[in-house]
Amino acid sequence: MAAFAPEAILAALTARQLIPPGSAAQLRLLHDADGKTSHRIDPGEAPLFVKQGAPHWSQVEADIQAAVAAVLPDWTVPVLARL
């Protein structure tokens, strides 16, 4: 699986109104191995975490985060987008 270019990630977040248009958001690659990439995006407000992986496993991880959030909301990150 090819990783998305940083510009594509920022464009997708802007299109979903998760970062403001024209922001000078900083994107930092955190992990790139085994067909998965993780990025931290600092748009000037609260940072975001974007993970790209195999579609099935990405959905499983999003479902796990959502289930844990119901019980331990302070220990999880909000799931902002799903497949």
Short mmCIF file of N, CA and C in Angstrom, two decimals:
data_model
loop_
_atom_site.label_atom_id
_atom_site.label_comp_id
_atom_site.label_asym_id
_atom_site.label_seq_id
_atom_site.Cartn_x
_atom_site.Cartn_y
_atom_site.Cartn_z
N MET A 1 0.84 -1.17 0.00
CA MET A 1 0.00 0.00 0.00
C MET A 1 0.88 1.23 0.00
N ALA A 2 0.64 2.12 -0.91
CA ALA A 2 1.41 3.36 -1.00
C ALA A 2 0.86 4.37 0.00
N ALA A 3 1.76 5.05 0.67
CA ALA A 3 1.35 6.07 1.62
C ALA A 3 0.90 7.32 0.87
N PHE A 4 -0.05 8.02 1.43
CA PHE A 4 -0.50 9.28 0.86
C PHE A 4 0.59 10.34 1.02
N ALA A 5 0.70 11.22 0.04
CA ALA A 5 1.62 12.34 0.14
C ALA A 5 1.12 13.30 1.22
N PRO A 6 2.03 14.00 1.89
CA PRO A 6 1.59 14.95 2.93
C PRO A 6 0.56 15.95 2.43
N GLU A 7 0.71 16.42 1.20
CA GLU A 7 -0.24 17.39 0.65
C GLU A 7 -1.65 16.78 0.56
N ALA A 8 -1.73 15.50 0.20
CA ALA A 8 -3.03 14.83 0.10
C ALA A 8 -3.68 14.68 1.47
N ILE A 9 -2.88 14.39 2.48
CA ILE A 9 -3.41 14.26 3.84
C ILE A 9 -3.96 15.60 4.31
N LEU A 10 -3.18 16.67 4.12
CA LEU A 10 -3.64 18.00 4.55
C LEU A 10 -4.87 18.44 3.76
N ALA A 11 -4.92 18.12 2.47
CA ALA A 11 -6.09 18.48 1.66
C ALA A 11 -7.34 17.74 2.15
N ALA A 12 -7.19 16.46 2.49
CA ALA A 12 -8.33 15.68 2.99
C ALA A 12 -8.82 16.22 4.33
N LEU A 13 -7.92 16.59 5.21
CA LEU A 13 -8.31 17.14 6.52
C LEU A 13 -8.99 18.50 6.35
N THR A 14 -8.51 19.30 5.40
CA THR A 14 -9.13 20.59 5.12
C THR A 14 -10.52 20.40 4.55
N ALA A 15 -10.66 19.46 3.61
CA ALA A 15 -11.97 19.19 2.99
C ALA A 15 -12.99 18.72 4.03
N ARG A 16 -12.54 18.01 5.04
CA ARG A 16 -13.43 17.53 6.11
C ARG A 16 -13.59 18.56 7.22
N GLN A 17 -13.02 19.73 7.03
CA GLN A 17 -13.09 20.84 7.99
C GLN A 17 -12.48 20.48 9.34
N LEU A 18 -11.44 19.65 9.30
CA LEU A 18 -10.73 19.29 10.53
C LEU A 18 -9.55 20.21 10.79
N ILE A 19 -9.08 20.88 9.74
CA ILE A 19 -8.10 21.96 9.88
C ILE A 19 -8.58 23.12 9.02
N PRO A 20 -8.30 24.34 9.42
CA PRO A 20 -8.80 25.49 8.66
C PRO A 20 -8.09 25.64 7.31
N PRO A 21 -8.84 26.10 6.29
CA PRO A 21 -8.21 26.34 4.99
C PRO A 21 -7.08 27.36 5.11
N GLY A 22 -6.00 27.09 4.40
CA GLY A 22 -4.88 28.02 4.40
C GLY A 22 -4.03 27.99 5.66
N SER A 23 -4.29 27.03 6.56
CA SER A 23 -3.48 26.98 7.78
C SER A 23 -2.07 26.50 7.44
N ALA A 24 -1.15 26.84 8.28
CA ALA A 24 0.23 26.41 8.11
C ALA A 24 0.47 25.15 8.93
N ALA A 25 -0.42 24.18 8.78
CA ALA A 25 -0.34 22.94 9.57
C ALA A 25 0.97 22.23 9.30
N GLN A 26 1.58 21.76 10.35
CA GLN A 26 2.82 21.00 10.25
C GLN A 26 2.49 19.51 10.34
N LEU A 27 3.01 18.73 9.41
CA LEU A 27 2.77 17.29 9.38
C LEU A 27 4.10 16.59 9.65
N ARG A 28 4.09 15.66 10.62
CA ARG A 28 5.32 14.94 10.96
C ARG A 28 5.06 13.44 10.90
N LEU A 29 5.87 12.74 10.13
CA LEU A 29 5.77 11.29 10.03
C LEU A 29 6.26 10.67 11.33
N LEU A 30 5.42 9.83 11.96
CA LEU A 30 5.79 9.18 13.21
C LEU A 30 6.20 7.73 13.00
N HIS A 31 5.57 7.08 12.01
CA HIS A 31 5.79 5.64 11.81
C HIS A 31 5.56 5.31 10.34
N ASP A 32 6.42 4.49 9.78
CA ASP A 32 6.25 4.03 8.40
C ASP A 32 6.88 2.65 8.28
N ALA A 33 6.08 1.62 8.52
CA ALA A 33 6.57 0.24 8.45
C ALA A 33 5.39 -0.71 8.33
N ASP A 34 5.65 -1.85 7.75
CA ASP A 34 4.65 -2.92 7.66
C ASP A 34 3.35 -2.46 7.01
N GLY A 35 3.43 -1.58 6.02
CA GLY A 35 2.22 -1.14 5.33
C GLY A 35 1.37 -0.16 6.10
N LYS A 36 1.92 0.43 7.17
CA LYS A 36 1.17 1.40 7.97
C LYS A 36 2.00 2.67 8.10
N THR A 37 1.33 3.80 8.03
CA THR A 37 1.99 5.07 8.33
C THR A 37 1.16 5.81 9.37
N SER A 38 1.86 6.57 10.19
CA SER A 38 1.20 7.41 11.20
C SER A 38 1.81 8.79 11.13
N HIS A 39 0.96 9.82 11.17
CA HIS A 39 1.40 11.20 11.12
C HIS A 39 0.78 11.99 12.27
N ARG A 40 1.53 12.95 12.76
CA ARG A 40 1.01 13.94 13.71
C ARG A 40 0.86 15.24 12.93
N ILE A 41 -0.29 15.85 13.03
CA ILE A 41 -0.56 17.12 12.35
C ILE A 41 -0.81 18.17 13.41
N ASP A 42 -0.04 19.24 13.35
CA ASP A 42 -0.20 20.37 14.27
C ASP A 42 -0.74 21.55 13.48
N PRO A 43 -2.06 21.77 13.53
CA PRO A 43 -2.65 22.87 12.77
C PRO A 43 -2.63 24.21 13.51
N GLY A 44 -1.99 24.26 14.67
CA GLY A 44 -1.98 25.49 15.45
C GLY A 44 -2.93 25.41 16.63
N GLU A 45 -3.80 24.43 16.64
CA GLU A 45 -4.70 24.20 17.77
C GLU A 45 -4.37 22.82 18.32
N ALA A 46 -5.36 22.04 18.66
CA ALA A 46 -5.12 20.69 19.16
C ALA A 46 -4.55 19.81 18.04
N PRO A 47 -3.50 19.04 18.32
CA PRO A 47 -2.92 18.20 17.28
C PRO A 47 -3.86 17.06 16.89
N LEU A 48 -3.65 16.56 15.68
CA LEU A 48 -4.40 15.42 15.16
C LEU A 48 -3.44 14.28 14.90
N PHE A 49 -3.95 13.07 14.92
CA PHE A 49 -3.17 11.87 14.61
C PHE A 49 -3.86 11.19 13.44
N VAL A 50 -3.12 10.93 12.37
CA VAL A 50 -3.68 10.28 11.18
C VAL A 50 -2.91 9.00 10.95
N LYS A 51 -3.65 7.91 10.81
CA LYS A 51 -3.04 6.62 10.56
C LYS A 51 -3.58 6.06 9.26
N GLN A 52 -2.68 5.55 8.44
CA GLN A 52 -3.07 4.87 7.21
C GLN A 52 -2.59 3.44 7.31
N GLY A 53 -3.47 2.53 7.02
CA GLY A 53 -3.10 1.13 7.04
C GLY A 53 -4.03 0.34 6.14
N ALA A 54 -3.94 -0.96 6.24
CA ALA A 54 -4.83 -1.81 5.47
C ALA A 54 -6.27 -1.48 5.86
N PRO A 55 -7.17 -1.31 4.88
CA PRO A 55 -8.53 -0.86 5.20
C PRO A 55 -9.23 -1.66 6.28
N HIS A 56 -9.15 -2.99 6.25
CA HIS A 56 -9.85 -3.80 7.25
C HIS A 56 -9.32 -3.50 8.65
N TRP A 57 -7.99 -3.47 8.81
CA TRP A 57 -7.43 -3.25 10.13
C TRP A 57 -7.63 -1.83 10.61
N SER A 58 -7.64 -0.87 9.71
CA SER A 58 -7.91 0.50 10.13
C SER A 58 -9.31 0.61 10.72
N GLN A 59 -10.28 -0.07 10.11
CA GLN A 59 -11.65 -0.05 10.63
C GLN A 59 -11.73 -0.76 11.98
N VAL A 60 -11.01 -1.86 12.13
CA VAL A 60 -10.99 -2.58 13.41
C VAL A 60 -10.44 -1.67 14.50
N GLU A 61 -9.35 -0.98 14.20
CA GLU A 61 -8.77 -0.07 15.20
C GLU A 61 -9.71 1.07 15.54
N ALA A 62 -10.40 1.62 14.56
CA ALA A 62 -11.37 2.69 14.82
C ALA A 62 -12.50 2.16 15.70
N ASP A 63 -12.97 0.94 15.44
CA ASP A 63 -14.03 0.35 16.26
C ASP A 63 -13.56 0.12 17.70
N ILE A 64 -12.31 -0.30 17.87
CA ILE A 64 -11.77 -0.50 19.22
C ILE A 64 -11.72 0.84 19.96
N GLN A 65 -11.23 1.90 19.30
CA GLN A 65 -11.17 3.22 19.93
C GLN A 65 -12.57 3.68 20.36
N ALA A 66 -13.54 3.49 19.49
CA ALA A 66 -14.91 3.91 19.80
C ALA A 66 -15.47 3.13 20.99
N ALA A 67 -15.20 1.83 21.05
CA ALA A 67 -15.70 1.01 22.16
C ALA A 67 -15.04 1.40 23.47
N VAL A 68 -13.74 1.63 23.45
CA VAL A 68 -13.03 2.02 24.67
C VAL A 68 -13.46 3.41 25.12
N ALA A 69 -13.73 4.30 24.18
CA ALA A 69 -14.14 5.67 24.52
C ALA A 69 -15.42 5.70 25.33
N ALA A 70 -16.29 4.73 25.10
CA ALA A 70 -17.55 4.68 25.86
C ALA A 70 -17.30 4.39 27.34
N VAL A 71 -16.20 3.70 27.63
CA VAL A 71 -15.89 3.31 29.01
C VAL A 71 -14.83 4.22 29.62
N LEU A 72 -13.80 4.55 28.84
CA LEU A 72 -12.68 5.35 29.32
C LEU A 72 -12.41 6.53 28.37
N PRO A 73 -13.29 7.52 28.36
CA PRO A 73 -13.15 8.60 27.38
C PRO A 73 -11.85 9.38 27.48
N ASP A 74 -11.26 9.48 28.65
CA ASP A 74 -10.02 10.24 28.81
C ASP A 74 -8.80 9.48 28.30
N TRP A 75 -8.96 8.20 28.00
CA TRP A 75 -7.83 7.36 27.56
C TRP A 75 -7.81 7.17 26.05
N THR A 76 -8.75 7.72 25.36
CA THR A 76 -8.84 7.47 23.93
C THR A 76 -8.86 8.78 23.15
N VAL A 77 -8.60 8.65 21.87
CA VAL A 77 -8.70 9.81 20.98
C VAL A 77 -10.01 9.69 20.24
N PRO A 78 -10.64 10.80 19.90
CA PRO A 78 -11.90 10.71 19.14
C PRO A 78 -11.65 10.15 17.75
N VAL A 79 -12.54 9.33 17.30
CA VAL A 79 -12.49 8.81 15.94
C VAL A 79 -13.20 9.82 15.06
N LEU A 80 -12.44 10.51 14.22
CA LEU A 80 -12.98 11.60 13.42
C LEU A 80 -13.47 11.16 12.04
N ALA A 81 -12.93 10.05 11.56
CA ALA A 81 -13.30 9.59 10.22
C ALA A 81 -13.24 8.07 10.18
N ARG A 82 -14.10 7.52 9.37
CA ARG A 82 -14.16 6.07 9.18
C ARG A 82 -14.09 5.78 7.71
N LEU A 83 -13.83 4.54 7.40
CA LEU A 83 -13.81 4.14 5.99
C LEU A 83 -15.19 4.21 5.41
#
